[in-house]
mmCIF file with all atom_site columns, C-alpha atoms in Angstrom:
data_model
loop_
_atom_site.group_PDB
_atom_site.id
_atom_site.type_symbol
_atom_site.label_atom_id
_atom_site.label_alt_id
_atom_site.label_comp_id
_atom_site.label_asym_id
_atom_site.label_entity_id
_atom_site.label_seq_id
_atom_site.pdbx_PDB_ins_code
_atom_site.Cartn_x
_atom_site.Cartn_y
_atom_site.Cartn_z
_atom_site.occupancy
_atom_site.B_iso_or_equiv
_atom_site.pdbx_formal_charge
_atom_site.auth_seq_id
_atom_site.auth_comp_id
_atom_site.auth_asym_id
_atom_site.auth_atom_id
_atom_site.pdbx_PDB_model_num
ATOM 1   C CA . UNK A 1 1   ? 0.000  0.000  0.000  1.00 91.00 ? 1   UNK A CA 1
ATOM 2   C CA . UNK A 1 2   ? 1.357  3.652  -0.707 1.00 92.00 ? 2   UNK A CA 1
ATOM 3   C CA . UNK A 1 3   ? 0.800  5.729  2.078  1.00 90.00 ? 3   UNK A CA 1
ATOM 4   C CA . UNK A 1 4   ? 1.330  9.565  1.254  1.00 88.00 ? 4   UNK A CA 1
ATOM 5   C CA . UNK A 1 5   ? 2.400  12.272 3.530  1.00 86.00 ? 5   UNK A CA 1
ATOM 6   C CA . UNK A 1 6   ? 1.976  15.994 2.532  1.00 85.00 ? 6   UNK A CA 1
ATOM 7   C CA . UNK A 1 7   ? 2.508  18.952 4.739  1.00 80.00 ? 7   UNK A CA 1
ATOM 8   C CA . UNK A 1 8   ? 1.341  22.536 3.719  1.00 73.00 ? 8   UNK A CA 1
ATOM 9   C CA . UNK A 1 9   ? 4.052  25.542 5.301  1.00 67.00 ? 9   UNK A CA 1
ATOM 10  C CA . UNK A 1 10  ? 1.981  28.021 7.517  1.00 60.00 ? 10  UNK A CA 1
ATOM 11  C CA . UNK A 1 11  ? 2.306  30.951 5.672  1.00 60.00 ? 11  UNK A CA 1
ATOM 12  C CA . UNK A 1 12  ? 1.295  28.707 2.290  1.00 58.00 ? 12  UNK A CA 1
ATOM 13  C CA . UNK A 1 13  ? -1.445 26.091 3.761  1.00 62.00 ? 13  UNK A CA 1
ATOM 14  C CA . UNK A 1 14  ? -2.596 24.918 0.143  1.00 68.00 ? 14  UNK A CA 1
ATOM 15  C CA . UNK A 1 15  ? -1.847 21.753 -0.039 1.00 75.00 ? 15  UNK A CA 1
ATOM 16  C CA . UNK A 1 16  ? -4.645 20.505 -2.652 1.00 82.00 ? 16  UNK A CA 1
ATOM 17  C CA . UNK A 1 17  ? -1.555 20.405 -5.389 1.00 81.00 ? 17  UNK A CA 1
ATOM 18  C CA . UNK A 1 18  ? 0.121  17.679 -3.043 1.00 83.00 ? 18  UNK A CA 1
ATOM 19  C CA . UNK A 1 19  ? -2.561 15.696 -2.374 1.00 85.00 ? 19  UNK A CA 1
ATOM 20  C CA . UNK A 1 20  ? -3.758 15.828 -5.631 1.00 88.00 ? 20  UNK A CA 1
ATOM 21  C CA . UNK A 1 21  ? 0.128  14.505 -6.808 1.00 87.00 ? 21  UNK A CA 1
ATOM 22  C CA . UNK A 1 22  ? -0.356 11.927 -3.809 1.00 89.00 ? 22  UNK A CA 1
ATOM 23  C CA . UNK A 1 23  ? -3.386 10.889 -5.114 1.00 90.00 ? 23  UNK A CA 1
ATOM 24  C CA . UNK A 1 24  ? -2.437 10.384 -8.560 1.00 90.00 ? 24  UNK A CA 1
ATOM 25  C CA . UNK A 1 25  ? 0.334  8.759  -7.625 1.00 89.00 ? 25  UNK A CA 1
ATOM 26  C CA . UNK A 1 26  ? -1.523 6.030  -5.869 1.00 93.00 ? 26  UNK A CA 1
ATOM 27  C CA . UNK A 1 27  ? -1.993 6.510  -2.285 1.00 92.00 ? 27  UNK A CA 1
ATOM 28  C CA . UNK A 1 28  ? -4.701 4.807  -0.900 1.00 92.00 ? 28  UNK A CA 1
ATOM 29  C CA . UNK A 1 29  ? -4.179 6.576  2.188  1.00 92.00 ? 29  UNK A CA 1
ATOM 30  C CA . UNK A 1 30  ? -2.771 10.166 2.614  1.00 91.00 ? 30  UNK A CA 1
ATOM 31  C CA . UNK A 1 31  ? -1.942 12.416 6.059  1.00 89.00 ? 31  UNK A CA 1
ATOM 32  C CA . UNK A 1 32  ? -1.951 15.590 6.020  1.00 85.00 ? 32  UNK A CA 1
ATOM 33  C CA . UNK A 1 33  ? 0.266  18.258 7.609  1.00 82.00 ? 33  UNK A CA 1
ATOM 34  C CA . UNK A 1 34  ? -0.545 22.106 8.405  1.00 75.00 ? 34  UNK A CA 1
ATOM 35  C CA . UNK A 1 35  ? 2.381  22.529 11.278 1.00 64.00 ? 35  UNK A CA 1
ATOM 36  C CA . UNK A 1 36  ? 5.487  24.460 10.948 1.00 60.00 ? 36  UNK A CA 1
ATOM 37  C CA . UNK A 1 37  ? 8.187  22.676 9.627  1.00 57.00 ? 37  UNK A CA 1
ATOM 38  C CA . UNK A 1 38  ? 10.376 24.083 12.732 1.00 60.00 ? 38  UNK A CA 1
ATOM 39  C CA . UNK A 1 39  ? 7.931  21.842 15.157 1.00 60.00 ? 39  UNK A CA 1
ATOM 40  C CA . UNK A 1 40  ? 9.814  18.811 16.531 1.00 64.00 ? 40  UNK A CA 1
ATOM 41  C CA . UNK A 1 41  ? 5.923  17.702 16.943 1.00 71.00 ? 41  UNK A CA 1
ATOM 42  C CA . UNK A 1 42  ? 5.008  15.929 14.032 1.00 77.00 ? 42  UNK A CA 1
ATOM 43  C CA . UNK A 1 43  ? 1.785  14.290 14.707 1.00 82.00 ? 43  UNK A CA 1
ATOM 44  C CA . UNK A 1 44  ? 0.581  13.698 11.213 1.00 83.00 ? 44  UNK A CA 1
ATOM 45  C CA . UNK A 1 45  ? 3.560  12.334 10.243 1.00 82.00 ? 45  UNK A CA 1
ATOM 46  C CA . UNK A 1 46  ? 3.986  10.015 13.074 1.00 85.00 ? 46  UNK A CA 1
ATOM 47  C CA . UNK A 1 47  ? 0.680  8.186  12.387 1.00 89.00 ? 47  UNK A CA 1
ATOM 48  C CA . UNK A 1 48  ? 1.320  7.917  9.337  1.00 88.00 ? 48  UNK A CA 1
ATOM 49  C CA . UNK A 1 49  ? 4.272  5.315  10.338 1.00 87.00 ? 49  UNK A CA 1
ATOM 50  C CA . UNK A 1 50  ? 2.209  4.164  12.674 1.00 91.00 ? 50  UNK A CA 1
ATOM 51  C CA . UNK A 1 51  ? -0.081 3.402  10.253 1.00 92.00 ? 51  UNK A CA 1
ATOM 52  C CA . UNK A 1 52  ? 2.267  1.938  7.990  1.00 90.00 ? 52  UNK A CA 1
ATOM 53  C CA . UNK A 1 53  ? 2.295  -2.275 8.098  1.00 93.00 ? 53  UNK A CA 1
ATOM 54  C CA . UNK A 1 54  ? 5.362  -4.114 6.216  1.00 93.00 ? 54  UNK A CA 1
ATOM 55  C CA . UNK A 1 55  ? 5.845  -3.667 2.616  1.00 93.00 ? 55  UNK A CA 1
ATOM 56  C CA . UNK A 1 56  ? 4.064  -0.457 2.463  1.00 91.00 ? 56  UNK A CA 1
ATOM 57  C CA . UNK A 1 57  ? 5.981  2.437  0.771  1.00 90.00 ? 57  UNK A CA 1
ATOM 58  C CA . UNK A 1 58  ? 5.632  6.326  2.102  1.00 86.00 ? 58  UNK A CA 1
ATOM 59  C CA . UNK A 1 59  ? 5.532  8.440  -0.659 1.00 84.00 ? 59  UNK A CA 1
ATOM 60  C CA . UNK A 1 60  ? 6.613  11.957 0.150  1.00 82.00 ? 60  UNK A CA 1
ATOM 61  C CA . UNK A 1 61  ? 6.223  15.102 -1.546 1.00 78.00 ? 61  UNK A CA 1
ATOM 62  C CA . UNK A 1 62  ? 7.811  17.470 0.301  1.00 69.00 ? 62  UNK A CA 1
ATOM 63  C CA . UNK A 1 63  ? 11.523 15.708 0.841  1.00 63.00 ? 63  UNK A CA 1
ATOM 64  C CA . UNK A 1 64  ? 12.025 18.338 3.921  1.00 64.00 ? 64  UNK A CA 1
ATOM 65  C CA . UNK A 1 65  ? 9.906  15.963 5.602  1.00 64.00 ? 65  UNK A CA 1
ATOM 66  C CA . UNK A 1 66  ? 12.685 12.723 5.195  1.00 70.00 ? 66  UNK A CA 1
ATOM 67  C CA . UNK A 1 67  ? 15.023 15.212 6.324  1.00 72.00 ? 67  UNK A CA 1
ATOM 68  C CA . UNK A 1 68  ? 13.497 16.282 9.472  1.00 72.00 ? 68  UNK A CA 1
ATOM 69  C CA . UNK A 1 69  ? 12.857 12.463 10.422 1.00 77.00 ? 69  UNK A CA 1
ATOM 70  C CA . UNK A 1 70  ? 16.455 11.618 9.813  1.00 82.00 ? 70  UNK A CA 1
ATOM 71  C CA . UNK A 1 71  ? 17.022 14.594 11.982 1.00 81.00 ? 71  UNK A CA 1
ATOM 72  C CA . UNK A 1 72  ? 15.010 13.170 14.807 1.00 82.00 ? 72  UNK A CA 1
ATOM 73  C CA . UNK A 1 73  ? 16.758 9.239  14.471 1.00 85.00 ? 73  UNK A CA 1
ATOM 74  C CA . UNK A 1 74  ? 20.080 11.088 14.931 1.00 87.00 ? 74  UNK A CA 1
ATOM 75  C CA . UNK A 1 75  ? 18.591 13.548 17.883 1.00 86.00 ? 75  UNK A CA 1
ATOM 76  C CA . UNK A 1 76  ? 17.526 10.052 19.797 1.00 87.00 ? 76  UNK A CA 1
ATOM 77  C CA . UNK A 1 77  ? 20.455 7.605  18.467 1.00 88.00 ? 77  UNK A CA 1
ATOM 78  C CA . UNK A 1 78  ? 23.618 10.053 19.213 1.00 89.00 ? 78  UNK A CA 1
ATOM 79  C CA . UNK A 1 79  ? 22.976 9.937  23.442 1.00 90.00 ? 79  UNK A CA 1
ATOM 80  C CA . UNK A 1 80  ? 22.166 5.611  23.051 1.00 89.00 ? 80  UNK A CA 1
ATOM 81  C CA . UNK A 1 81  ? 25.426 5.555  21.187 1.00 88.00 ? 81  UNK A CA 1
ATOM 82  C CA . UNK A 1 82  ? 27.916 7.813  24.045 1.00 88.00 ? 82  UNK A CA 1
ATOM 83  C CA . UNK A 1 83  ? 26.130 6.215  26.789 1.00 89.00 ? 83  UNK A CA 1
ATOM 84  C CA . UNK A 1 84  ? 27.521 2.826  25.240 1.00 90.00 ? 84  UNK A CA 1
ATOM 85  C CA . UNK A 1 85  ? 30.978 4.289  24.515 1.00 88.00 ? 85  UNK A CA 1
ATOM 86  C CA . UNK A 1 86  ? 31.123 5.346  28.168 1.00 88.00 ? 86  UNK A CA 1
ATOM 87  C CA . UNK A 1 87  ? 29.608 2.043  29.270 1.00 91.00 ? 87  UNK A CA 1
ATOM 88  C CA . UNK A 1 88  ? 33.128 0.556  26.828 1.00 91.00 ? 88  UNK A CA 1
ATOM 89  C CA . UNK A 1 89  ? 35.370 2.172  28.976 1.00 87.00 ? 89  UNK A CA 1
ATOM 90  C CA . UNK A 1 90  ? 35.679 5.176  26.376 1.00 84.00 ? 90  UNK A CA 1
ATOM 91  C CA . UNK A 1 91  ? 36.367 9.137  27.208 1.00 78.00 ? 91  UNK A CA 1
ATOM 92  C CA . UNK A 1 92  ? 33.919 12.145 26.221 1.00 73.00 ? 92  UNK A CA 1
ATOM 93  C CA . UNK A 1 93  ? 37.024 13.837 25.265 1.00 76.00 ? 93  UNK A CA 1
ATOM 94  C CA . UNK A 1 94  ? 38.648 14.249 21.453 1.00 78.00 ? 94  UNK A CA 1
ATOM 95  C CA . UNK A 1 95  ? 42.310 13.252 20.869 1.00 81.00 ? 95  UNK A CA 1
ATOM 96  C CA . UNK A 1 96  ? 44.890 15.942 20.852 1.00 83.00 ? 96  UNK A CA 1
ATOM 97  C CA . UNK A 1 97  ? 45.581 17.316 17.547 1.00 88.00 ? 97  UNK A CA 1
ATOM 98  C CA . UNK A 1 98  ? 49.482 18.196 19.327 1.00 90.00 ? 98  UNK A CA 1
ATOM 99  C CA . UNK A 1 99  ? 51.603 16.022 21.035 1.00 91.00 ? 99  UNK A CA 1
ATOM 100 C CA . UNK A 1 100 ? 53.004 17.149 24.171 1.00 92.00 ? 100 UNK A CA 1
ATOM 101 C CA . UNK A 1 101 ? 56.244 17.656 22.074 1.00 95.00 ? 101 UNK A CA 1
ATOM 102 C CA . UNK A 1 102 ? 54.712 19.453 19.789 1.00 94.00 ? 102 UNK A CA 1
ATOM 103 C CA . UNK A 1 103 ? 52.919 21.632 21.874 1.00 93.00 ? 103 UNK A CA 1
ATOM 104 C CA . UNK A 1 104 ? 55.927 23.078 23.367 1.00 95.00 ? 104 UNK A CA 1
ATOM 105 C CA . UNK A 1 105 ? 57.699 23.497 20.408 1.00 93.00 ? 105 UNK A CA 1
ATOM 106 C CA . UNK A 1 106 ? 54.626 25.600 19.458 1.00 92.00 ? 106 UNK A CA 1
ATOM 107 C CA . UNK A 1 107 ? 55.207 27.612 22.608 1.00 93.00 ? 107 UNK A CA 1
ATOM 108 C CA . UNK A 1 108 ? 58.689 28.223 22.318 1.00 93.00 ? 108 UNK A CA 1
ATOM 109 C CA . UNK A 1 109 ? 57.617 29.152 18.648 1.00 91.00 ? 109 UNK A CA 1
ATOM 110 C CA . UNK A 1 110 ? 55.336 31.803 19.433 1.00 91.00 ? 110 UNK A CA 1
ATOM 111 C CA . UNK A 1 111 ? 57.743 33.150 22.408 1.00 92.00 ? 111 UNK A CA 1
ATOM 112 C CA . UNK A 1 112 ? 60.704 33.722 19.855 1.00 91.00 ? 112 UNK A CA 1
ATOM 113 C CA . UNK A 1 113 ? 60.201 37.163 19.222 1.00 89.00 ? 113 UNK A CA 1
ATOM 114 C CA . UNK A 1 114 ? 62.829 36.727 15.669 1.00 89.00 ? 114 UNK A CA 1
ATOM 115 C CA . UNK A 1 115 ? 59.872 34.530 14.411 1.00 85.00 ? 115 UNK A CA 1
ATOM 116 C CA . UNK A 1 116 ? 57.169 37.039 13.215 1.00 80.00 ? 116 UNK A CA 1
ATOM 117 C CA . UNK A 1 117 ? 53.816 35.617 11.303 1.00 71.00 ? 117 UNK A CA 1
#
């Protein structure tokens, strides 16, 4: 089953060319979305996975909409995936781009005042 998903901006709310495309395309069933694009809230578009049973195919006409859900996998999948780092034994912390060598070389660099930029 194709299950379409069509969401209108605020200031544009006219959606009857998307469901129209939606409907041409197939659908048999179609949600509709009025809601800002910036709302994390998507209530439309979560039924309509809800809705969705295996081997149906979403069918989206506005591609911001894939975006934003991607958005949201990453928003709940990057805390799961530190929490199991740190649960590994690994640090919150980035490597150092400078050894320690390095570094004061760097210093000593920067102190010389015959070395100008």
């Amino acid at each position: 089953m194709l299950i379409g998903c069509a969401r209108a901006s605020t200031r544009d709310r006219r959606p009857h060319l998307q469901l129209d495309a939606l409907r041409d395309a197939g659908c048999e069933r179609v949600f509709q979305e009025t809601a800002s694009g910036a709302r994390r809230d998507r209530t439309e578009l979560k039924s309509a996975l809800e809705f969705m049973r295996r081997g149906d195919s979403p069918i989206f006409t506005v591609f911001s909409a894939i975006a934003e859900l991607e958005r949201e996998s990453n928003r709940e999948r990057t805390p799961a995936g530190l929490d199991a780092a740190r649960n590994r034994g690994r640090k919150d912390e980035r490597p150092r781009a400078l050894s320690d060598k390095d570094l004061k070389q760097a210093h000593a660099r920067l102190a010389d005042p015959e070395i100008t930029v």
